C-alpha positions as YAML, in Angstrom:
chain: A
units: angstrom
residues:
- id: 1
  name: MET
  ca: [14.41, -19.80, -19.28]
- id: 2
  name: PRO
  ca: [11.74, -18.75, -21.70]
- id: 3
  name: SER
  ca: [9.03, -18.86, -18.95]
- id: 4
  name: LYS
  ca: [11.16, -16.60, -16.79]
- id: 5
  name: MET
  ca: [11.69, -14.18, -19.56]
- id: 6
  name: SER
  ca: [7.97, -14.17, -20.37]
- id: 7
  name: GLY
  ca: [7.18, -13.34, -16.87]
- id: 8
  name: LEU
  ca: [9.66, -10.43, -16.93]
- id: 9
  name: MET
  ca: [8.14, -9.14, -19.99]
- id: 10
  name: LEU
  ca: [4.69, -9.18, -18.56]
- id: 11
  name: ALA
  ca: [5.99, -7.30, -15.44]
- id: 12
  name: GLY
  ca: [7.53, -4.67, -17.65]
- id: 13
  name: ILE
  ca: [4.34, -4.37, -19.64]
- id: 14
  name: ALA
  ca: [2.13, -3.99, -16.47]
- id: 15
  name: ALA
  ca: [4.57, -1.29, -15.07]
- id: 16
  name: TYR
  ca: [4.87, 0.98, -18.06]
- id: 17
  name: GLY
  ca: [1.79, 0.28, -20.39]
- id: 18
  name: THR
  ca: [1.54, -2.02, -23.27]
- id: 19
  name: SER
  ca: [1.97, 0.73, -26.02]
- id: 20
  name: THR
  ca: [5.19, 2.31, -24.19]
- id: 21
  name: VAL
  ca: [6.76, -1.18, -23.93]
- id: 22
  name: TYR
  ca: [5.90, -2.33, -27.53]
- id: 23
  name: THR
  ca: [7.33, 0.79, -29.02]
- id: 24
  name: ALA
  ca: [10.68, 0.56, -26.98]
- id: 25
  name: PHE
  ca: [11.09, -3.12, -27.76]
- id: 26
  name: THR
  ca: [10.27, -2.54, -31.68]
- id: 27
  name: ALA
  ca: [12.81, 0.25, -31.64]
- id: 28
  name: VAL
  ca: [15.52, -1.73, -30.17]
- id: 29
  name: GLY
  ca: [14.50, -5.02, -31.91]
- id: 30
  name: GLY
  ca: [14.43, -3.49, -35.26]
- id: 31
  name: GLY
  ca: [17.86, -1.84, -34.94]
- id: 32
  name: LEU
  ca: [19.75, -4.86, -33.72]
- id: 33
  name: ALA
  ca: [17.99, -7.15, -36.11]
- id: 34
  name: GLY
  ca: [18.93, -4.87, -38.99]
- id: 35
  name: LEU
  ca: [22.62, -5.20, -38.06]
- id: 36
  name: SER
  ca: [22.12, -8.86, -38.01]
- id: 37
  name: THR
  ca: [20.57, -8.84, -41.35]
- id: 38
  name: GLY
  ca: [23.44, -6.81, -42.78]
- id: 39
  name: ARG
  ca: [26.17, -9.28, -41.47]
- id: 40
  name: SER
  ca: [24.17, -12.04, -43.00]
- id: 41
  name: VAL
  ca: [24.21, -10.60, -46.43]
- id: 42
  name: SER
  ca: [27.96, -9.64, -46.39]
- id: 43
  name: ASN
  ca: [29.03, -12.95, -45.07]
- id: 44
  name: ARG
  ca: [27.16, -14.90, -47.61]
- id: 45
  name: GLY
  ca: [28.16, -12.95, -50.79]
- id: 46
  name: THR
  ca: [28.95, -15.96, -52.86]
- id: 47
  name: SER
  ca: [25.53, -17.59, -52.33]
- id: 48
  name: SER
  ca: [22.47, -17.25, -54.63]
- id: 49
  name: SER
  ca: [20.07, -14.39, -54.30]
- id: 50
  name: SER
  ca: [17.28, -16.67, -53.25]
- id: 51
  name: GLN
  ca: [19.44, -18.29, -50.44]
- id: 52
  name: GLN
  ca: [20.56, -14.82, -49.24]
- id: 53
  name: SER
  ca: [16.97, -13.54, -49.02]
- id: 54
  name: SER
  ca: [15.71, -16.73, -47.18]
- id: 55
  name: ARG
  ca: [18.55, -16.67, -44.65]
- id: 56
  name: SER
  ca: [18.34, -12.90, -44.12]
- id: 57
  name: GLU
  ca: [14.48, -13.16, -43.28]
- id: 58
  name: ALA
  ca: [15.27, -16.17, -40.93]
- id: 59
  name: SER
  ca: [17.97, -14.04, -39.13]
- id: 60
  name: PHE
  ca: [15.76, -11.07, -38.94]
- id: 61
  name: GLY
  ca: [12.86, -12.99, -37.41]
- id: 62
  name: THR
  ca: [15.18, -14.73, -34.85]
- id: 63
  name: SER
  ca: [17.03, -11.57, -33.81]
- id: 64
  name: THR
  ca: [13.86, -9.55, -33.41]
- id: 65
  name: THR
  ca: [12.38, -12.09, -31.22]
- id: 66
  name: GLY
  ca: [15.56, -12.48, -29.07]
- id: 67
  name: VAL
  ca: [15.90, -8.82, -28.70]
- id: 68
  name: CYS
  ca: [12.32, -8.36, -27.71]
- id: 69
  name: VAL
  ca: [12.59, -10.94, -24.90]
- id: 70
  name: LEU
  ca: [15.84, -9.51, -23.77]
- id: 71
  name: GLY
  ca: [14.45, -5.97, -23.76]
- id: 72
  name: ALA
  ca: [11.33, -6.99, -21.69]
- id: 73
  name: ALA
  ca: [13.82, -8.50, -19.14]
- id: 74
  name: ALA
  ca: [15.79, -5.33, -18.96]
- id: 75
  name: ALA
  ca: [12.63, -3.28, -18.71]
- id: 76
  name: ALA
  ca: [11.40, -5.44, -16.02]
- id: 77
  name: LEU
  ca: [14.74, -5.29, -14.06]
- id: 78
  name: GLY
  ca: [14.67, -1.53, -14.38]
- id: 79
  name: VAL
  ca: [11.17, -1.57, -12.80]
- id: 80
  name: ALA
  ca: [12.26, -3.72, -9.86]
- id: 81
  name: ALA
  ca: [15.29, -1.56, -9.30]
- id: 82
  name: GLY
  ca: [13.11, 1.63, -9.38]
- id: 83
  name: ARG
  ca: [10.77, 0.20, -6.85]
- id: 84
  name: ARG
  ca: [13.63, -0.89, -4.43]
- id: 85
  name: SER
  ca: [15.02, 2.59, -4.69]
- id: 86
  name: SER
  ca: [11.64, 4.31, -3.82]
- id: 87
  name: GLY
  ca: [11.30, 1.78, -0.91]
- id: 88
  name: ARG
  ca: [14.48, 2.97, 0.65]
- id: 89
  name: GLN
  ca: [13.05, 6.42, 0.96]
- id: 90
  name: GLY
  ca: [10.70, 5.29, 3.61]
- id: 91
  name: GLU
  ca: [7.46, 5.76, 1.67]
- id: 92
  name: VAL
  ca: [4.42, 3.89, 2.81]
- id: 93
  name: SER
  ca: [3.26, 1.43, 0.16]
- id: 94
  name: ARG
  ca: [-0.52, 0.83, 0.41]
- id: 95
  name: ALA
  ca: [-0.37, -1.64, -2.52]
- id: 96
  name: ALA
  ca: [1.26, -4.16, -0.44]
- id: 97
  name: ASN
  ca: [-1.62, -4.69, 2.00]
- id: 98
  name: PRO
  ca: [-5.16, -3.71, 0.74]
- id: 99
  name: ARG
  ca: [-6.73, -4.05, 4.20]
- id: 100
  name: LYS
  ca: [-7.75, -1.17, 6.42]
- id: 101
  name: PHE
  ca: [-7.13, -1.19, 10.15]
- id: 102
  name: ASN
  ca: [-10.48, -2.71, 10.98]
- id: 103
  name: GLU
  ca: [-9.81, -5.50, 8.64]
- id: 104
  name: GLN
  ca: [-6.22, -6.13, 9.62]
- id: 105
  name: LEU
  ca: [-6.61, -6.24, 13.36]
- id: 106
  name: PRO
  ca: [-8.69, -9.46, 13.59]
- id: 107
  name: CYS
  ca: [-6.01, -11.27, 11.51]
- id: 108
  name: SER
  ca: [-4.27, -13.33, 14.26]
- id: 109
  name: SER
  ca: [-3.69, -16.13, 11.63]
- id: 110
  name: GLY
  ca: [-3.33, -16.61, 7.86]
- id: 111
  name: PRO
  ca: [-1.27, -14.51, 5.40]
- id: 112
  name: PHE
  ca: [-2.10, -11.08, 7.07]
- id: 113
  name: SER
  ca: [-1.19, -12.13, 10.45]
- id: 114
  name: VAL
  ca: [1.49, -10.10, 12.13]
- id: 115
  name: THR
  ca: [4.33, -12.00, 14.08]
- id: 116
  name: VAL
  ca: [6.39, -10.32, 16.68]
- id: 117
  name: GLY
  ca: [9.65, -12.34, 17.39]
- id: 118
  name: LYS
  ca: [9.47, -15.40, 19.13]
- id: 119
  name: ALA
  ca: [6.06, -14.48, 20.66]
- id: 120
  name: GLY
  ca: [4.32, -15.58, 17.59]
- id: 121
  name: PRO
  ca: [1.30, -13.93, 15.78]
- id: 122
  name: SER
  ca: [-0.17, -11.00, 17.56]
- id: 123
  name: SER
  ca: [-3.89, -10.90, 18.46]
- id: 124
  name: PHE
  ca: [-5.69, -7.69, 19.10]
- id: 125
  name: SER
  ca: [-9.12, -8.74, 20.59]
- id: 126
  name: ILE
  ca: [-8.68, -6.20, 23.70]
- id: 127
  name: LEU
  ca: [-7.89, -3.41, 21.42]
- id: 128
  name: ILE
  ca: [-10.74, -4.10, 19.03]
- id: 129
  name: ALA
  ca: [-13.06, -4.35, 21.87]
- id: 130
  name: GLY
  ca: [-11.85, -1.01, 23.18]
- id: 131
  name: LEU
  ca: [-12.16, 0.64, 19.90]
- id: 132
  name: GLU
  ca: [-15.68, -0.50, 19.48]
- id: 133
  name: LYS
  ca: [-16.70, 0.53, 22.99]
- id: 134
  name: ALA
  ca: [-15.13, 3.94, 22.39]
- id: 135
  name: GLY
  ca: [-16.97, 4.35, 18.94]
- id: 136
  name: LEU
  ca: [-13.58, 4.78, 17.19]
- id: 137
  name: THR
  ca: [-13.75, 2.03, 14.59]
- id: 138
  name: SER
  ca: [-15.39, 4.29, 12.13]
- id: 139
  name: ALA
  ca: [-12.57, 6.74, 12.35]
- id: 140
  name: LEU
  ca: [-10.07, 4.03, 11.35]
- id: 141
  name: ASP
  ca: [-12.25, 3.30, 8.34]
- id: 142
  name: GLY
  ca: [-11.29, 6.60, 6.70]
- id: 143
  name: ASP
  ca: [-8.88, 7.23, 3.90]
- id: 144
  name: GLY
  ca: [-6.12, 8.45, 6.16]
- id: 145
  name: PRO
  ca: [-3.22, 8.03, 6.27]
- id: 146
  name: PHE
  ca: [-3.14, 7.22, 10.09]
- id: 147
  name: THR
  ca: [-0.52, 5.90, 12.27]
- id: 148
  name: LEU
  ca: [-1.66, 3.42, 14.84]
- id: 149
  name: PHE
  ca: [0.34, 2.44, 17.84]
- id: 150
  name: ALA
  ca: [-1.31, -0.85, 18.45]
- id: 151
  name: PRO
  ca: [-0.87, -2.80, 21.72]
- id: 152
  name: ASP
  ca: [-1.41, -6.55, 21.20]
- id: 153
  name: ASP
  ca: [-3.15, -8.68, 23.84]
- id: 154
  name: LYS
  ca: [0.13, -9.39, 25.46]
- id: 155
  name: ALA
  ca: [0.96, -5.78, 26.03]
- id: 156
  name: PHE
  ca: [-2.38, -5.24, 27.76]
- id: 157
  name: GLU
  ca: [-1.66, -8.24, 30.01]
- id: 158
  name: ALA
  ca: [1.96, -7.00, 30.65]
- id: 159
  name: ALA
  ca: [0.29, -3.64, 31.80]
- id: 160
  name: GLY
  ca: [-2.20, -5.65, 33.99]
- id: 161
  name: LEU
  ca: [-5.26, -4.55, 32.04]
- id: 162
  name: THR
  ca: [-7.75, -7.39, 31.31]
- id: 163
  name: ALA
  ca: [-10.32, -6.84, 28.73]
- id: 164
  name: GLU
  ca: [-12.85, -5.91, 31.59]
- id: 165
  name: ALA
  ca: [-10.61, -3.41, 32.97]
- id: 166
  name: VAL
  ca: [-10.12, -1.70, 29.60]
- id: 167
  name: LEU
  ca: [-13.62, -1.47, 28.84]
- id: 168
  name: ALA
  ca: [-14.56, -0.17, 32.26]
- id: 169
  name: HIS
  ca: [-11.71, 2.40, 32.31]
- id: 170
  name: PRO
  ca: [-12.96, 6.04, 32.71]
- id: 171
  name: ASP
  ca: [-10.60, 7.43, 30.32]
- id: 172
  name: LEU
  ca: [-10.88, 4.70, 27.73]
- id: 173
  name: VAL
  ca: [-11.59, 7.20, 24.80]
- id: 174
  name: THR
  ca: [-8.54, 9.29, 25.56]
- id: 175
  name: ILE
  ca: [-6.14, 6.58, 26.04]
- id: 176
  name: LEU
  ca: [-7.19, 4.75, 22.82]
- id: 177
  name: LYS
  ca: [-6.99, 8.21, 20.97]
- id: 178
  name: MET
  ca: [-3.23, 8.49, 22.34]
- id: 179
  name: HIS
  ca: [-2.59, 5.51, 20.15]
- id: 180
  name: VAL
  ca: [-3.69, 7.25, 16.89]
- id: 181
  name: LEU
  ca: [-1.88, 9.75, 14.99]
- id: 182
  name: PRO
  ca: [-2.80, 11.73, 11.82]
- id: 183
  name: GLY
  ca: [-0.49, 10.99, 9.09]
- id: 184
  name: ALA
  ca: [1.83, 8.22, 8.47]
- id: 185
  name: ILE
  ca: [5.17, 8.09, 10.46]
- id: 186
  name: VAL
  ca: [7.53, 5.14, 9.52]
- id: 187
  name: ALA
  ca: [10.46, 3.96, 11.61]
- id: 188
  name: LYS
  ca: [12.92, 5.94, 9.56]
- id: 189
  name: GLY
  ca: [11.30, 9.02, 11.17]
- id: 190
  name: PHE
  ca: [11.53, 7.84, 14.51]
- id: 191
  name: LYS
  ca: [13.50, 10.25, 16.89]
- id: 192
  name: ASN
  ca: [13.27, 11.91, 20.21]
- id: 193
  name: GLN
  ca: [10.24, 14.15, 19.84]
- id: 194
  name: THR
  ca: [6.79, 14.99, 21.23]
- id: 195
  name: VAL
  ca: [3.98, 13.68, 18.65]
- id: 196
  name: GLU
  ca: [0.59, 15.12, 18.77]
- id: 197
  name: THR
  ca: [-1.88, 12.06, 18.87]
- id: 198
  name: LEU
  ca: [-5.67, 12.59, 18.76]
- id: 199
  name: GLY
  ca: [-5.67, 12.01, 22.53]
- id: 200
  name: GLY
  ca: [-2.79, 14.59, 23.15]
- id: 201
  name: PRO
  ca: [0.94, 14.85, 23.16]
- id: 202
  name: VAL
  ca: [3.00, 11.64, 23.57]
- id: 203
  name: THR
  ca: [6.75, 11.54, 24.08]
- id: 204
  name: MET
  ca: [8.75, 9.37, 21.57]
- id: 205
  name: ARG
  ca: [12.35, 8.61, 22.58]
- id: 206
  name: LYS
  ca: [15.02, 6.29, 21.74]
- id: 207
  name: GLY
  ca: [16.43, 4.37, 24.53]
- id: 208
  name: VAL
  ca: [18.37, 1.05, 25.32]
- id: 209
  name: LYS
  ca: [15.18, -0.94, 25.06]
- id: 210
  name: GLY
  ca: [14.29, 0.53, 21.64]
- id: 211
  name: VAL
  ca: [11.90, 3.30, 20.62]
- id: 212
  name: MET
  ca: [9.36, 4.17, 23.49]
- id: 213
  name: MET
  ca: [6.05, 5.84, 23.33]
- id: 214
  name: ASN
  ca: [5.75, 7.35, 26.86]
- id: 215
  name: LYS
  ca: [6.70, 4.03, 28.58]
- id: 216
  name: ALA
  ca: [5.42, 1.57, 25.88]
- id: 217
  name: VAL
  ca: [8.19, 0.05, 23.64]
- id: 218
  name: ILE
  ca: [7.58, -0.35, 19.89]
- id: 219
  name: ASN
  ca: [8.13, -4.19, 19.34]
- id: 220
  name: LYS
  ca: [7.51, -4.06, 15.71]
- id: 221
  name: ALA
  ca: [7.52, -1.17, 13.31]
- id: 222
  name: ASP
  ca: [6.12, -0.52, 9.87]
- id: 223
  name: VAL
  ca: [3.36, -2.81, 9.29]
- id: 224
  name: GLU
  ca: [1.85, -1.51, 6.08]
- id: 225
  name: ILE
  ca: [-1.90, -0.99, 5.96]
- id: 226
  name: ALA
  ca: [-4.05, 0.30, 3.24]
- id: 227
  name: ASN
  ca: [-4.85, 3.64, 4.93]
- id: 228
  name: GLY
  ca: [-1.79, 4.07, 7.03]
- id: 229
  name: ILE
  ca: [0.96, 2.37, 9.02]
- id: 230
  name: MET
  ca: [0.74, 0.21, 12.23]
- id: 231
  name: HIS
  ca: [3.63, -0.11, 14.90]
- id: 232
  name: ILE
  ca: [2.82, -2.95, 17.34]
- id: 233
  name: LEU
  ca: [3.63, -2.01, 20.93]
- id: 234
  name: GLY
  ca: [4.82, -4.11, 23.88]
- id: 235
  name: GLY
  ca: [2.76, -1.82, 26.31]
- id: 236
  name: VAL
  ca: [-0.06, 0.53, 26.71]
- id: 237
  name: ILE
  ca: [0.38, 4.27, 26.21]
- id: 238
  name: LEU
  ca: [-1.19, 5.95, 29.34]
- id: 239
  name: PRO
  ca: [-1.49, 9.68, 30.21]
...
């Protein structure tokens, strides 16, 4: 239990700053410790003055330590509750994943890989090759935020598009730009609407199969990236 409490105390300090947490703990600890000291003196009125002083000092020290630990736990729990509350508002947390799009897309394995249902981890080799050929990789290195509707390799295959066909497509730049949207749209904001991508308007609509971008369904939403948000498609957005 002490180790867990220590961890919570450190979490509280990290969130609010050492001086703020110390001041709060000292105020609460001092007040409750004072009450404890008062009870110790009144309950031992028949003891000698030296015994009263010794026991009061011991009680004060124990109470202060205990209250500080409990105060740290309460502060840390409050921080956690606040973070959970803000997360429910649909805000994009860039601290969750420090990688930008060009660093995230090659991760088909490891802790940053993205798994879509039973299909397993997604790989984006065709998309990466297309972005490089179209000269769009530098754009995805910007501060953003951007929204990337990312077809994985299975999505290109389902659309009958091999890597060679994608790279040779005469409208490659326009098609890929239709997968990039300025600003960050999370799943909470999905609705029947027309969104203006870098390549032109794309229709978003909710249907039986899920949320569609033109005719491409979103298989996994809200993959958090350092400079935006990514939604993995099961198809390719075409004009």
